[in-house]
Coordinates of C-alpha atoms and ligand atoms in Angstrom, one line a residue:
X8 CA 57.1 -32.7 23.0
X9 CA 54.1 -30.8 22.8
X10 CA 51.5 -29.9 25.2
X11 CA 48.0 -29.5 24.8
X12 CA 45.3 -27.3 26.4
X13 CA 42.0 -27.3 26.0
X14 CA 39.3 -24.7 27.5
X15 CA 35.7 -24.6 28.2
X16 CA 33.5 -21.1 27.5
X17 CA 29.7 -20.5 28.3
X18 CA 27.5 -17.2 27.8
X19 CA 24.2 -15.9 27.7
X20 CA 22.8 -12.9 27.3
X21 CA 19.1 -11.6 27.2
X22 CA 17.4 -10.9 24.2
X23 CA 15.6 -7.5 23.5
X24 CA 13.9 -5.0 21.0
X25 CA 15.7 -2.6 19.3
X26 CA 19.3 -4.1 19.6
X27 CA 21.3 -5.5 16.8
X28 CA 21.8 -9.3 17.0
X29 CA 26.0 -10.1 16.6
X30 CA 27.1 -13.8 16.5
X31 CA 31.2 -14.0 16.2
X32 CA 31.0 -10.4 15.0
X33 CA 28.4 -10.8 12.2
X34 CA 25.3 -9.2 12.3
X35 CA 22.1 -11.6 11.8
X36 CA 18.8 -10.1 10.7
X37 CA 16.3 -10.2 13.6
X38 CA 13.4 -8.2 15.5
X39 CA 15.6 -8.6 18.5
X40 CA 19.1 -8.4 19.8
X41 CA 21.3 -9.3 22.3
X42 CA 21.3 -7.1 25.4
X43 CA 24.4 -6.1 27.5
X44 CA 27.3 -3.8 28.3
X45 CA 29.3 -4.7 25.5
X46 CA 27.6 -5.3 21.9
X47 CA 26.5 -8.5 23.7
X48 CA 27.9 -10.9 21.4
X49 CA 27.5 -14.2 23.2
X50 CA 29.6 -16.8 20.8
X51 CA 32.6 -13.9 20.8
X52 CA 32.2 -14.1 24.7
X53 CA 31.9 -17.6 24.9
X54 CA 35.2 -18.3 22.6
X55 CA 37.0 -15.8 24.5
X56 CA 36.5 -17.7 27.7
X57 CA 37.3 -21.0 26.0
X58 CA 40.8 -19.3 24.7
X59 CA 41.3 -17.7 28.6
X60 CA 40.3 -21.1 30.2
X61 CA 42.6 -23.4 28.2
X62 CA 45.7 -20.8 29.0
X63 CA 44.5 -20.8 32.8
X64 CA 44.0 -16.9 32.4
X65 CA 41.0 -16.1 34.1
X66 CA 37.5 -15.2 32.5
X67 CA 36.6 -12.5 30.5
X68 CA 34.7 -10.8 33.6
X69 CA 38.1 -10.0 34.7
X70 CA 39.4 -8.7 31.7
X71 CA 37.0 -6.7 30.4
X72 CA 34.6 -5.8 33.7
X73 CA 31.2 -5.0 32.0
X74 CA 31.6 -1.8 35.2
X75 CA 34.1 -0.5 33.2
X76 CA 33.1 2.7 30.8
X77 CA 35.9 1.5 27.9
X78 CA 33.6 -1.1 27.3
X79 CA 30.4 0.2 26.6
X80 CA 29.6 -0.5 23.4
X81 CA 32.5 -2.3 22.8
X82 CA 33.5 -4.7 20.1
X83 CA 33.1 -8.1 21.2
X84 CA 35.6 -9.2 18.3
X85 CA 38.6 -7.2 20.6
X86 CA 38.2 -9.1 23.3
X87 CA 39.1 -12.4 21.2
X88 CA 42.1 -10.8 19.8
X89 CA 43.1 -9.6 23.0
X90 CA 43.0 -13.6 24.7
X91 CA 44.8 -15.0 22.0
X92 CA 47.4 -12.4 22.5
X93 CA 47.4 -13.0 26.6
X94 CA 47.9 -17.0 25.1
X95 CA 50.3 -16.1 23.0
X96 CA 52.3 -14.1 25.5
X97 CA 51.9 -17.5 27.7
X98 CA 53.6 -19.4 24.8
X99 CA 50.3 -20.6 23.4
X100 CA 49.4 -21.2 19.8
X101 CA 45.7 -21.8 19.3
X102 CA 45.0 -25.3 17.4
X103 CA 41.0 -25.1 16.8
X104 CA 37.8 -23.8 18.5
X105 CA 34.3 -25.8 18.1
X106 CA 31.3 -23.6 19.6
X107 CA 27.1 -23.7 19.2
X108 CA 25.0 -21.4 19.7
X109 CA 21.6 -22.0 21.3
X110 CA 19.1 -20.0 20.0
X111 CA 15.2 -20.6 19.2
X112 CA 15.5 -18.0 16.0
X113 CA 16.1 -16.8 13.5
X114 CA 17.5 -19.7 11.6
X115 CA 21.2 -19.2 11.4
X116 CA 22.6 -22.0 9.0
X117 CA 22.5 -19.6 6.4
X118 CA 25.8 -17.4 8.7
X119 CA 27.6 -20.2 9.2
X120 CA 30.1 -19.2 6.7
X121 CA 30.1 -15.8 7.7
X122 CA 30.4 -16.5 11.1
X123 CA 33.2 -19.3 11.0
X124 CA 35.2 -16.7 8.6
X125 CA 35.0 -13.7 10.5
X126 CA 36.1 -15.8 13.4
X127 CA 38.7 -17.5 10.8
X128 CA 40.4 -14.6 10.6
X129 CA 40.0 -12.5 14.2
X130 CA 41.7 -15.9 15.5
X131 CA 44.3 -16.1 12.6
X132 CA 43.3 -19.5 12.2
X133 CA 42.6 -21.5 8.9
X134 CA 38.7 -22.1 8.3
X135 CA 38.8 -25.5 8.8
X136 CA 40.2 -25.3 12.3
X137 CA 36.8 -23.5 13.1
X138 CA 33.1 -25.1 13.4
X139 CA 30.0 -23.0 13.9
X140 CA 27.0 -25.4 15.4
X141 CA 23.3 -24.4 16.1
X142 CA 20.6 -25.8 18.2
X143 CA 17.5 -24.4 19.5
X144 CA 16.2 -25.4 23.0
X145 CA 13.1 -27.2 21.5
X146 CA 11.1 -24.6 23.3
X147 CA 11.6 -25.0 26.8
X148 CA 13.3 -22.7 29.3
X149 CA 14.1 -18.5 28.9
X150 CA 16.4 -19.8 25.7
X151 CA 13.7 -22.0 24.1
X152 CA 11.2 -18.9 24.9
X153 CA 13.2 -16.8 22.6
X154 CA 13.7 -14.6 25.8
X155 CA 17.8 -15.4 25.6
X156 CA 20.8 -16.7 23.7
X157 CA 23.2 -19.1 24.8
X158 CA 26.9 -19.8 23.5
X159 CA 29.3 -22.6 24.2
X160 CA 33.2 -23.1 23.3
X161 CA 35.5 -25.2 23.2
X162 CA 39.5 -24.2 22.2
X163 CA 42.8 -26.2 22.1
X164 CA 45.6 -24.6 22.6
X165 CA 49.5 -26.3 22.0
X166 CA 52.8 -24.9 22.9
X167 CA 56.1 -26.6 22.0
X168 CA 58.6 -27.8 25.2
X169 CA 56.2 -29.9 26.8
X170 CA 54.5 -28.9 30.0
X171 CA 56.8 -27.0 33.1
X172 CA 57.3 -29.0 35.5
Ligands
C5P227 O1 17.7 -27.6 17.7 P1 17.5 -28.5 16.5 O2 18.1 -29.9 16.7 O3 16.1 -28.6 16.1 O4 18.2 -27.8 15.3 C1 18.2 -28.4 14.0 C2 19.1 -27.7 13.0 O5 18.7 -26.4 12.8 C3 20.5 -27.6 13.6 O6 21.3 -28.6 13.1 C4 21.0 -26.3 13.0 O7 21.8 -26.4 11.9 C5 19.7 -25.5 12.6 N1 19.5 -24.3 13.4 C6 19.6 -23.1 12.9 N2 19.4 -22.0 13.6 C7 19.0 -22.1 14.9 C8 18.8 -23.3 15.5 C9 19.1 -24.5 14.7 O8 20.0 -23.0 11.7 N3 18.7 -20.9 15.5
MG228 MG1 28.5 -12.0 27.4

Protein backbone atom coordinates (compact mmCIF):
# COMPACT_ATOMS: atom_id res chain seq x y z
CA UNK A 1 0.00 0.00 0.00
CA UNK A 2 0.85 3.36 -0.68
CA UNK A 3 0.36 6.47 1.16
CA UNK A 4 -0.22 9.81 -0.01
CA UNK A 5 0.57 13.35 1.24
CA UNK A 6 -0.36 16.33 0.02
CA UNK A 7 0.98 19.93 1.19
CA UNK A 8 -0.23 23.42 1.06
CA UNK A 9 2.45 26.53 0.33
CA UNK A 10 1.66 30.41 0.25
CA UNK A 11 4.24 33.48 -0.26
CA UNK A 12 4.38 36.94 -0.97
CA UNK A 13 6.87 39.22 -1.24
CA UNK A 14 6.92 43.03 -2.04
CA UNK A 15 7.74 44.31 -5.27
CA UNK A 16 10.45 47.02 -5.79
CA UNK A 17 12.78 49.01 -8.25
CA UNK A 18 16.01 47.90 -9.12
CA UNK A 19 15.62 44.10 -8.16
CA UNK A 20 15.54 41.27 -10.60
CA UNK A 21 12.15 39.54 -10.87
CA UNK A 22 12.78 35.39 -10.36
CA UNK A 23 9.68 33.06 -10.69
CA UNK A 24 10.90 29.14 -10.04
CA UNK A 25 14.38 30.38 -10.66
CA UNK A 26 13.85 32.09 -14.03
CA UNK A 27 14.33 35.55 -14.49
CA UNK A 28 11.23 37.55 -16.11
CA UNK A 29 11.86 40.91 -17.78
CA UNK A 30 10.36 43.65 -15.57
CA UNK A 31 10.88 47.37 -14.17
CA UNK A 32 10.50 45.75 -10.76
CA UNK A 33 11.55 42.87 -8.67
CA UNK A 34 10.78 40.93 -5.84
CA UNK A 35 12.18 42.23 -2.62
CA UNK A 36 13.55 40.18 0.35
CA UNK A 37 16.42 38.43 2.19
CA UNK A 38 16.85 35.81 -0.20
CA UNK A 39 16.52 36.46 -4.13
CA UNK A 40 12.88 36.67 -3.18
CA UNK A 41 11.57 34.20 -5.41
CA UNK A 42 7.99 33.68 -4.27
CA UNK A 43 6.73 30.41 -6.42
CA UNK A 44 10.34 28.71 -5.27
CA UNK A 45 9.23 29.67 -1.67
CA UNK A 46 5.84 28.83 -2.01
CA UNK A 47 6.71 25.06 -3.52
CA UNK A 48 9.10 24.67 -0.97
CA UNK A 49 6.52 25.02 1.79
CA UNK A 50 4.07 22.84 -0.18
CA UNK A 51 6.97 20.00 -0.34
CA UNK A 52 7.83 20.79 3.78
CA UNK A 53 4.02 20.78 4.53
CA UNK A 54 3.01 17.56 2.88
CA UNK A 55 6.17 15.76 4.77
CA UNK A 56 5.01 17.51 8.06
CA UNK A 57 8.51 19.17 8.15
CA UNK A 58 7.97 22.63 9.18
CA UNK A 59 8.09 25.79 6.93
CA UNK A 60 10.71 27.26 5.25
CA UNK A 61 11.03 30.09 8.02
CA UNK A 62 12.59 27.47 10.03
CA UNK A 63 14.87 26.19 7.57
CA UNK A 64 16.24 28.86 6.05
CA UNK A 65 15.61 31.94 8.76
CA UNK A 66 15.74 35.10 6.42
CA UNK A 67 18.08 36.39 10.10
CA UNK A 68 20.51 34.17 8.96
CA UNK A 69 23.63 35.83 6.89
CA UNK A 70 24.04 32.25 4.65
CA UNK A 71 21.09 33.45 3.14
CA UNK A 72 21.50 36.69 1.81
CA UNK A 73 21.30 36.57 -1.50
CA UNK A 74 20.60 33.18 -1.66
CA UNK A 75 19.35 30.99 -4.40
CA UNK A 76 15.81 30.37 -3.88
CA UNK A 77 16.22 27.16 -6.23
CA UNK A 78 18.47 25.44 -3.02
CA UNK A 79 15.97 25.64 -0.79
CA UNK A 80 13.69 23.27 -3.07
CA UNK A 81 16.39 20.83 -3.45
CA UNK A 82 17.03 20.96 0.05
CA UNK A 83 12.97 19.97 1.06
CA UNK A 84 12.83 17.29 -1.33
CA UNK A 85 15.90 15.85 0.14
CA UNK A 86 14.47 16.45 4.01
CA UNK A 87 11.22 14.29 2.15
CA UNK A 88 13.26 12.05 0.78
CA UNK A 89 15.21 11.29 3.98
CA UNK A 90 11.46 10.96 5.46
CA UNK A 91 10.84 8.14 2.85
CA UNK A 92 9.03 10.53 0.56
CA UNK A 93 8.97 10.51 -3.18
CA UNK A 94 7.39 13.59 -4.72
CA UNK A 95 4.37 12.71 -7.22
CA UNK A 96 3.44 16.41 -8.68
CA UNK A 97 3.27 20.06 -7.63
CA UNK A 98 0.40 22.53 -9.22
CA UNK A 99 1.23 26.33 -8.16
CA UNK A 100 -0.06 30.08 -9.58
CA UNK A 101 1.36 32.92 -9.29
CA UNK A 102 -0.60 36.11 -8.68
CA UNK A 103 0.69 38.86 -10.18
CA UNK A 104 -0.83 42.11 -11.95
CA UNK A 105 2.42 42.15 -14.63
CA UNK A 106 4.20 41.51 -16.70
CA UNK A 107 2.35 38.95 -18.63
CA UNK A 108 4.08 35.63 -17.80
CA UNK A 109 2.37 32.95 -20.16
CA UNK A 110 5.15 33.46 -22.36
CA UNK A 111 7.66 31.59 -19.03
CA UNK A 112 5.56 29.05 -18.54
CA UNK A 113 7.75 26.62 -20.19
CA UNK A 114 10.70 27.95 -18.75
CA UNK A 115 9.36 28.07 -15.47
CA UNK A 116 7.75 24.54 -15.34
CA UNK A 117 11.26 23.16 -16.77
CA UNK A 118 13.58 24.70 -14.47
CA UNK A 119 11.33 23.50 -11.80
CA UNK A 120 11.07 20.08 -13.87
CA UNK A 121 14.36 19.48 -13.28
CA UNK A 122 15.37 21.23 -9.62
CA UNK A 123 12.49 18.64 -8.46
CA UNK A 124 13.72 15.68 -10.63
CA UNK A 125 10.32 15.38 -11.76
CA UNK A 126 9.03 14.73 -15.35
CA UNK A 127 7.37 17.95 -17.00
CA UNK A 128 4.16 16.84 -17.00
CA UNK A 129 4.03 16.26 -13.26
CA UNK A 130 4.49 20.08 -13.06
CA UNK A 131 1.83 22.98 -13.91
CA UNK A 132 2.65 26.67 -13.83
CA UNK A 133 -0.79 28.94 -13.50
CA UNK A 134 -1.22 32.75 -13.63
CA UNK A 135 -3.78 35.11 -12.39
CA UNK A 136 -3.67 38.73 -11.74
CA UNK A 137 -5.85 40.15 -8.79
CA UNK A 138 -8.06 42.12 -11.24
CA UNK A 139 -6.68 45.23 -9.71
CA UNK A 140 -7.69 45.25 -6.25
CA UNK A 141 -5.57 44.89 -3.04
CA UNK A 142 -1.32 45.55 -2.68
CA UNK A 143 -1.19 42.45 -5.39
CA UNK A 144 -3.69 43.87 -7.85
CA UNK A 145 -1.74 47.40 -7.22
CA UNK A 146 1.28 45.86 -8.70
CA UNK A 147 2.80 46.72 -5.16
CA UNK A 148 3.39 42.64 -4.49
CA UNK A 149 3.45 39.13 -5.75
CA UNK A 150 1.73 36.23 -4.51
CA UNK A 151 2.58 32.37 -4.88
CA UNK A 152 0.57 29.31 -4.08
CA UNK A 153 1.44 25.43 -4.05
CA UNK A 154 0.27 22.52 -3.97
CA UNK A 155 2.66 18.98 -3.74
CA UNK A 156 1.86 15.27 -3.37
CA UNK A 157 4.00 13.34 -1.94
CA UNK A 158 3.81 9.05 -1.85
CA UNK A 159 5.86 6.69 0.03
CA UNK A 160 5.57 2.83 -0.25
CA UNK A 161 4.52 0.68 3.18
CA UNK A 162 1.44 2.51 3.88
CA UNK A 163 1.20 4.97 6.68
CA UNK A 164 2.90 4.08 10.50
CA UNK A 165 0.75 3.38 12.63
O1 LIG B 1 -6.25 37.05 -13.91
P1 LIG B 1 -6.89 36.74 -15.22
O2 LIG B 1 -7.97 35.70 -15.10
O3 LIG B 1 -7.33 37.96 -15.95
O4 LIG B 1 -5.74 36.09 -16.12
C1 LIG B 1 -6.04 35.69 -17.43
C2 LIG B 1 -4.89 34.90 -18.02
O5 LIG B 1 -3.75 35.73 -18.19
C3 LIG B 1 -4.45 33.76 -17.15
O6 LIG B 1 -5.07 32.58 -17.53
C4 LIG B 1 -2.94 33.69 -17.34
O7 LIG B 1 -2.60 32.67 -18.23
C5 LIG B 1 -2.57 35.02 -17.94
N1 LIG B 1 -1.71 35.82 -17.04
C6 LIG B 1 -0.41 36.00 -17.36
N2 LIG B 1 0.39 36.75 -16.56
C7 LIG B 1 -0.10 37.33 -15.45
C8 LIG B 1 -1.44 37.13 -15.09
C9 LIG B 1 -2.23 36.37 -15.92
O8 LIG B 1 0.08 35.48 -18.36
N3 LIG B 1 0.72 38.11 -14.73
MG1 LIG C 1 9.39 34.27 0.40
Amino acid sequence: MSEFRTGLGWDAHRLAPGRKLLLGGVEIASEMGLDGHSDADVLSHAITDALLGAAALGDIGQHFPDTDPRWSGAESLQFLRHALDLAAAAGFTLVNVDCTVILERPKLKDYRLAIREKLAATLALPLERVSVKFKTAERLGPVGEGRSAEAQAVATLCRSGGPDR
